[in-house]
């Protein structure tokens, strides 16, 4: 499917701009400056529209091709202080030490753990082995 049909700018420029936004967490105006250095004149609201339009598509395509995680996961929870508020940190780590996903929740209960595990399985598939702290 051609996602770029009918666009004013070339496909490569759009991919680079949206890639910079997601990879380096830059602002739209920073991306405009980077593109201006490369000879492309674009407005920051145009970059914003690209990110809103192509962001979900890029994330879905990236998830399909993501195979770097092993099938042995460790899931734990911790009680941490974030900006003066105590919250529960749920996180999942693979056997290589890469963080698969994390979530901050106000309460530690069945619903919070279920929501985190459901989202983890939806985005990363099903593991061969799942290790918890208790």
mmCIF file with all atom_site columns, C-alpha atoms in Angstrom:
data_model
loop_
_atom_site.group_PDB
_atom_site.id
_atom_site.type_symbol
_atom_site.label_atom_id
_atom_site.label_alt_id
_atom_site.label_comp_id
_atom_site.label_asym_id
_atom_site.label_entity_id
_atom_site.label_seq_id
_atom_site.pdbx_PDB_ins_code
_atom_site.Cartn_x
_atom_site.Cartn_y
_atom_site.Cartn_z
_atom_site.occupancy
_atom_site.B_iso_or_equiv
_atom_site.pdbx_formal_charge
_atom_site.auth_seq_id
_atom_site.auth_comp_id
_atom_site.auth_asym_id
_atom_site.auth_atom_id
_atom_site.pdbx_PDB_model_num
ATOM 1   C CA . UNK A 1 1   ? 0.000  0.000   0.000  1.00 0.00 ? 1   UNK A CA 1
ATOM 2   C CA . UNK A 1 2   ? 1.329  3.438   -0.902 1.00 0.00 ? 2   UNK A CA 1
ATOM 3   C CA . UNK A 1 3   ? 0.891  5.627   2.177  1.00 0.00 ? 3   UNK A CA 1
ATOM 4   C CA . UNK A 1 4   ? 2.599  8.596   0.524  1.00 0.00 ? 4   UNK A CA 1
ATOM 5   C CA . UNK A 1 5   ? 0.419  9.007   -2.561 1.00 0.00 ? 5   UNK A CA 1
ATOM 6   C CA . UNK A 1 6   ? -0.643 12.606  -3.169 1.00 0.00 ? 6   UNK A CA 1
ATOM 7   C CA . UNK A 1 7   ? 1.842  14.174  -0.756 1.00 0.00 ? 7   UNK A CA 1
ATOM 8   C CA . UNK A 1 8   ? 3.667  17.388  -1.634 1.00 0.00 ? 8   UNK A CA 1
ATOM 9   C CA . UNK A 1 9   ? 7.012  16.250  -0.222 1.00 0.00 ? 9   UNK A CA 1
ATOM 10  C CA . UNK A 1 10  ? 8.948  13.162  -1.222 1.00 0.00 ? 10  UNK A CA 1
ATOM 11  C CA . UNK A 1 11  ? 8.625  9.937   0.734  1.00 0.00 ? 11  UNK A CA 1
ATOM 12  C CA . UNK A 1 12  ? 12.246 10.048  1.959  1.00 0.00 ? 12  UNK A CA 1
ATOM 13  C CA . UNK A 1 13  ? 11.841 13.490  3.525  1.00 0.00 ? 13  UNK A CA 1
ATOM 14  C CA . UNK A 1 14  ? 8.721  12.440  5.414  1.00 0.00 ? 14  UNK A CA 1
ATOM 15  C CA . UNK A 1 15  ? 10.346 9.233   6.660  1.00 0.00 ? 15  UNK A CA 1
ATOM 16  C CA . UNK A 1 16  ? 13.428 11.103  7.880  1.00 0.00 ? 16  UNK A CA 1
ATOM 17  C CA . UNK A 1 17  ? 11.373 13.769  9.678  1.00 0.00 ? 17  UNK A CA 1
ATOM 18  C CA . UNK A 1 18  ? 9.070  11.302  11.440 1.00 0.00 ? 18  UNK A CA 1
ATOM 19  C CA . UNK A 1 19  ? 12.032 9.047   12.213 1.00 0.00 ? 19  UNK A CA 1
ATOM 20  C CA . UNK A 1 20  ? 13.898 11.926  13.858 1.00 0.00 ? 20  UNK A CA 1
ATOM 21  C CA . UNK A 1 21  ? 10.839 12.732  15.938 1.00 0.00 ? 21  UNK A CA 1
ATOM 22  C CA . UNK A 1 22  ? 10.426 9.225   17.312 1.00 0.00 ? 22  UNK A CA 1
ATOM 23  C CA . UNK A 1 23  ? 14.083 8.205   17.540 1.00 0.00 ? 23  UNK A CA 1
ATOM 24  C CA . UNK A 1 24  ? 15.540 11.300  19.202 1.00 0.00 ? 24  UNK A CA 1
ATOM 25  C CA . UNK A 1 25  ? 12.442 12.845  20.855 1.00 0.00 ? 25  UNK A CA 1
ATOM 26  C CA . UNK A 1 26  ? 12.964 16.199  19.145 1.00 0.00 ? 26  UNK A CA 1
ATOM 27  C CA . UNK A 1 27  ? 10.477 19.041  18.883 1.00 0.00 ? 27  UNK A CA 1
ATOM 28  C CA . UNK A 1 28  ? 8.860  19.893  15.579 1.00 0.00 ? 28  UNK A CA 1
ATOM 29  C CA . UNK A 1 29  ? 10.907 23.087  15.318 1.00 0.00 ? 29  UNK A CA 1
ATOM 30  C CA . UNK A 1 30  ? 14.146 21.157  15.905 1.00 0.00 ? 30  UNK A CA 1
ATOM 31  C CA . UNK A 1 31  ? 13.235 18.841  13.041 1.00 0.00 ? 31  UNK A CA 1
ATOM 32  C CA . UNK A 1 32  ? 12.543 21.879  10.826 1.00 0.00 ? 32  UNK A CA 1
ATOM 33  C CA . UNK A 1 33  ? 16.053 23.151  11.605 1.00 0.00 ? 33  UNK A CA 1
ATOM 34  C CA . UNK A 1 34  ? 17.607 19.775  10.760 1.00 0.00 ? 34  UNK A CA 1
ATOM 35  C CA . UNK A 1 35  ? 15.729 19.647  7.478  1.00 0.00 ? 35  UNK A CA 1
ATOM 36  C CA . UNK A 1 36  ? 16.648 23.267  6.690  1.00 0.00 ? 36  UNK A CA 1
ATOM 37  C CA . UNK A 1 37  ? 20.333 22.330  7.091  1.00 0.00 ? 37  UNK A CA 1
ATOM 38  C CA . UNK A 1 38  ? 19.748 19.684  4.427  1.00 0.00 ? 38  UNK A CA 1
ATOM 39  C CA . UNK A 1 39  ? 18.094 22.135  2.028  1.00 0.00 ? 39  UNK A CA 1
ATOM 40  C CA . UNK A 1 40  ? 14.430 21.300  2.715  1.00 0.00 ? 40  UNK A CA 1
ATOM 41  C CA . UNK A 1 41  ? 12.094 24.155  3.636  1.00 0.00 ? 41  UNK A CA 1
ATOM 42  C CA . UNK A 1 42  ? 9.128  22.922  5.662  1.00 0.00 ? 42  UNK A CA 1
ATOM 43  C CA . UNK A 1 43  ? 6.902  24.420  8.370  1.00 0.00 ? 43  UNK A CA 1
ATOM 44  C CA . UNK A 1 44  ? 6.693  22.888  11.848 1.00 0.00 ? 44  UNK A CA 1
ATOM 45  C CA . UNK A 1 45  ? 2.944  22.291  11.572 1.00 0.00 ? 45  UNK A CA 1
ATOM 46  C CA . UNK A 1 46  ? 3.585  20.199  8.466  1.00 0.00 ? 46  UNK A CA 1
ATOM 47  C CA . UNK A 1 47  ? 5.976  18.028  10.464 1.00 0.00 ? 47  UNK A CA 1
ATOM 48  C CA . UNK A 1 48  ? 3.331  17.777  13.191 1.00 0.00 ? 48  UNK A CA 1
ATOM 49  C CA . UNK A 1 49  ? 0.758  16.569  10.643 1.00 0.00 ? 49  UNK A CA 1
ATOM 50  C CA . UNK A 1 50  ? 3.229  13.980  9.338  1.00 0.00 ? 50  UNK A CA 1
ATOM 51  C CA . UNK A 1 51  ? 3.864  12.675  12.848 1.00 0.00 ? 51  UNK A CA 1
ATOM 52  C CA . UNK A 1 52  ? 0.146  12.447  13.600 1.00 0.00 ? 52  UNK A CA 1
ATOM 53  C CA . UNK A 1 53  ? -0.601 10.723  10.290 1.00 0.00 ? 53  UNK A CA 1
ATOM 54  C CA . UNK A 1 54  ? 2.395  8.413   9.889  1.00 0.00 ? 54  UNK A CA 1
ATOM 55  C CA . UNK A 1 55  ? 3.261  7.796   13.556 1.00 0.00 ? 55  UNK A CA 1
ATOM 56  C CA . UNK A 1 56  ? 0.742  4.990   14.161 1.00 0.00 ? 56  UNK A CA 1
ATOM 57  C CA . UNK A 1 57  ? 1.639  3.411   10.815 1.00 0.00 ? 57  UNK A CA 1
ATOM 58  C CA . UNK A 1 58  ? 5.362  3.443   11.620 1.00 0.00 ? 58  UNK A CA 1
ATOM 59  C CA . UNK A 1 59  ? 4.767  1.991   15.094 1.00 0.00 ? 59  UNK A CA 1
ATOM 60  C CA . UNK A 1 60  ? 2.625  -0.827  13.705 1.00 0.00 ? 60  UNK A CA 1
ATOM 61  C CA . UNK A 1 61  ? 5.194  -1.663  11.016 1.00 0.00 ? 61  UNK A CA 1
ATOM 62  C CA . UNK A 1 62  ? 8.013  -1.540  13.562 1.00 0.00 ? 62  UNK A CA 1
ATOM 63  C CA . UNK A 1 63  ? 6.161  -3.934  15.889 1.00 0.00 ? 63  UNK A CA 1
ATOM 64  C CA . UNK A 1 64  ? 5.712  -6.432  13.063 1.00 0.00 ? 64  UNK A CA 1
ATOM 65  C CA . UNK A 1 65  ? 9.429  -6.523  12.323 1.00 0.00 ? 65  UNK A CA 1
ATOM 66  C CA . UNK A 1 66  ? 10.622 -6.384  15.912 1.00 0.00 ? 66  UNK A CA 1
ATOM 67  C CA . UNK A 1 67  ? 12.428 -9.664  16.641 1.00 0.00 ? 67  UNK A CA 1
ATOM 68  C CA . UNK A 1 68  ? 15.261 -8.596  18.926 1.00 0.00 ? 68  UNK A CA 1
ATOM 69  C CA . UNK A 1 69  ? 13.576 -9.747  22.149 1.00 0.00 ? 69  UNK A CA 1
ATOM 70  C CA . UNK A 1 70  ? 14.123 -13.181 23.536 1.00 0.00 ? 70  UNK A CA 1
ATOM 71  C CA . UNK A 1 71  ? 11.310 -15.395 24.701 1.00 0.00 ? 71  UNK A CA 1
ATOM 72  C CA . UNK A 1 72  ? 12.307 -15.405 28.387 1.00 0.00 ? 72  UNK A CA 1
ATOM 73  C CA . UNK A 1 73  ? 10.928 -12.447 30.330 1.00 0.00 ? 73  UNK A CA 1
ATOM 74  C CA . UNK A 1 74  ? 11.170 -11.190 33.902 1.00 0.00 ? 74  UNK A CA 1
ATOM 75  C CA . UNK A 1 75  ? 8.321  -9.126  35.288 1.00 0.00 ? 75  UNK A CA 1
ATOM 76  C CA . UNK A 1 76  ? 8.552  -7.197  38.525 1.00 0.00 ? 76  UNK A CA 1
ATOM 77  C CA . UNK A 1 77  ? 6.987  -4.309  40.357 1.00 0.00 ? 77  UNK A CA 1
ATOM 78  C CA . UNK A 1 78  ? 8.461  -1.633  42.583 1.00 0.00 ? 78  UNK A CA 1
ATOM 79  C CA . UNK A 1 79  ? 7.108  1.183   44.724 1.00 0.00 ? 79  UNK A CA 1
ATOM 80  C CA . UNK A 1 80  ? 8.898  4.385   43.666 1.00 0.00 ? 80  UNK A CA 1
ATOM 81  C CA . UNK A 1 81  ? 8.609  8.118   44.218 1.00 0.00 ? 81  UNK A CA 1
ATOM 82  C CA . UNK A 1 82  ? 7.957  10.102  41.024 1.00 0.00 ? 82  UNK A CA 1
ATOM 83  C CA . UNK A 1 83  ? 7.801  13.902  41.395 1.00 0.00 ? 83  UNK A CA 1
ATOM 84  C CA . UNK A 1 84  ? 6.726  13.637  45.036 1.00 0.00 ? 84  UNK A CA 1
ATOM 85  C CA . UNK A 1 85  ? 4.026  11.000  44.463 1.00 0.00 ? 85  UNK A CA 1
ATOM 86  C CA . UNK A 1 86  ? 4.436  7.341   45.336 1.00 0.00 ? 86  UNK A CA 1
ATOM 87  C CA . UNK A 1 87  ? 3.507  5.065   42.425 1.00 0.00 ? 87  UNK A CA 1
ATOM 88  C CA . UNK A 1 88  ? 3.902  1.433   41.436 1.00 0.00 ? 88  UNK A CA 1
ATOM 89  C CA . UNK A 1 89  ? 6.295  0.684   38.577 1.00 0.00 ? 89  UNK A CA 1
ATOM 90  C CA . UNK A 1 90  ? 5.471  -2.432  36.588 1.00 0.00 ? 90  UNK A CA 1
ATOM 91  C CA . UNK A 1 91  ? 8.182  -3.481  34.144 1.00 0.00 ? 91  UNK A CA 1
ATOM 92  C CA . UNK A 1 92  ? 9.131  -6.383  31.900 1.00 0.00 ? 92  UNK A CA 1
ATOM 93  C CA . UNK A 1 93  ? 12.730 -7.204  30.949 1.00 0.00 ? 93  UNK A CA 1
ATOM 94  C CA . UNK A 1 94  ? 13.975 -9.871  28.546 1.00 0.00 ? 94  UNK A CA 1
ATOM 95  C CA . UNK A 1 95  ? 16.969 -12.140 29.229 1.00 0.00 ? 95  UNK A CA 1
ATOM 96  C CA . UNK A 1 96  ? 19.326 -9.725  27.402 1.00 0.00 ? 96  UNK A CA 1
ATOM 97  C CA . UNK A 1 97  ? 18.419 -6.927  29.832 1.00 0.00 ? 97  UNK A CA 1
ATOM 98  C CA . UNK A 1 98  ? 16.351 -4.914  27.341 1.00 0.00 ? 98  UNK A CA 1
ATOM 99  C CA . UNK A 1 99  ? 13.202 -3.296  28.715 1.00 0.00 ? 99  UNK A CA 1
ATOM 100 C CA . UNK A 1 100 ? 10.153 -4.599  26.884 1.00 0.00 ? 100 UNK A CA 1
ATOM 101 C CA . UNK A 1 101 ? 7.608  -2.329  28.527 1.00 0.00 ? 101 UNK A CA 1
ATOM 102 C CA . UNK A 1 102 ? 6.896  -0.419  31.728 1.00 0.00 ? 102 UNK A CA 1
ATOM 103 C CA . UNK A 1 103 ? 3.918  1.255   33.314 1.00 0.00 ? 103 UNK A CA 1
ATOM 104 C CA . UNK A 1 104 ? 3.311  3.527   36.292 1.00 0.00 ? 104 UNK A CA 1
ATOM 105 C CA . UNK A 1 105 ? 0.100  2.911   38.263 1.00 0.00 ? 105 UNK A CA 1
ATOM 106 C CA . UNK A 1 106 ? -1.425 4.537   41.295 1.00 0.00 ? 106 UNK A CA 1
ATOM 107 C CA . UNK A 1 107 ? -2.743 1.296   42.797 1.00 0.00 ? 107 UNK A CA 1
ATOM 108 C CA . UNK A 1 108 ? -1.284 -2.188  43.156 1.00 0.00 ? 108 UNK A CA 1
ATOM 109 C CA . UNK A 1 109 ? -4.135 -4.562  42.460 1.00 0.00 ? 109 UNK A CA 1
ATOM 110 C CA . UNK A 1 110 ? -5.347 -7.256  40.102 1.00 0.00 ? 110 UNK A CA 1
ATOM 111 C CA . UNK A 1 111 ? -6.637 -4.780  37.512 1.00 0.00 ? 111 UNK A CA 1
ATOM 112 C CA . UNK A 1 112 ? -3.298 -2.953  37.258 1.00 0.00 ? 112 UNK A CA 1
ATOM 113 C CA . UNK A 1 113 ? -1.301 -6.164  36.836 1.00 0.00 ? 113 UNK A CA 1
ATOM 114 C CA . UNK A 1 114 ? -3.828 -7.576  34.367 1.00 0.00 ? 114 UNK A CA 1
ATOM 115 C CA . UNK A 1 115 ? -3.796 -4.408  32.248 1.00 0.00 ? 115 UNK A CA 1
ATOM 116 C CA . UNK A 1 116 ? 0.008  -4.367  32.128 1.00 0.00 ? 116 UNK A CA 1
ATOM 117 C CA . UNK A 1 117 ? 0.317  -8.042  31.235 1.00 0.00 ? 117 UNK A CA 1
ATOM 118 C CA . UNK A 1 118 ? -2.400 -7.802  28.588 1.00 0.00 ? 118 UNK A CA 1
ATOM 119 C CA . UNK A 1 119 ? -0.684 -4.846  26.901 1.00 0.00 ? 119 UNK A CA 1
ATOM 120 C CA . UNK A 1 120 ? 2.681  -6.599  27.102 1.00 0.00 ? 120 UNK A CA 1
ATOM 121 C CA . UNK A 1 121 ? 1.370  -9.763  25.445 1.00 0.00 ? 121 UNK A CA 1
ATOM 122 C CA . UNK A 1 122 ? -0.453 -7.767  22.766 1.00 0.00 ? 122 UNK A CA 1
ATOM 123 C CA . UNK A 1 123 ? 2.618  -5.775  21.728 1.00 0.00 ? 123 UNK A CA 1
ATOM 124 C CA . UNK A 1 124 ? 5.357  -8.407  22.099 1.00 0.00 ? 124 UNK A CA 1
ATOM 125 C CA . UNK A 1 125 ? 3.657  -11.764 21.615 1.00 0.00 ? 125 UNK A CA 1
ATOM 126 C CA . UNK A 1 126 ? 3.708  -14.738 23.941 1.00 0.00 ? 126 UNK A CA 1
ATOM 127 C CA . UNK A 1 127 ? 6.934  -15.731 25.763 1.00 0.00 ? 127 UNK A CA 1
ATOM 128 C CA . UNK A 1 128 ? 8.243  -19.267 26.290 1.00 0.00 ? 128 UNK A CA 1
ATOM 129 C CA . UNK A 1 129 ? 9.008  -18.537 29.937 1.00 0.00 ? 129 UNK A CA 1
ATOM 130 C CA . UNK A 1 130 ? 7.684  -15.836 32.260 1.00 0.00 ? 130 UNK A CA 1
ATOM 131 C CA . UNK A 1 131 ? 9.433  -15.216 35.582 1.00 0.00 ? 131 UNK A CA 1
ATOM 132 C CA . UNK A 1 132 ? 7.864  -13.047 38.293 1.00 0.00 ? 132 UNK A CA 1
ATOM 133 C CA . UNK A 1 133 ? 9.207  -11.896 41.630 1.00 0.00 ? 133 UNK A CA 1
ATOM 134 C CA . UNK A 1 134 ? 6.411  -13.705 43.532 1.00 0.00 ? 134 UNK A CA 1
#
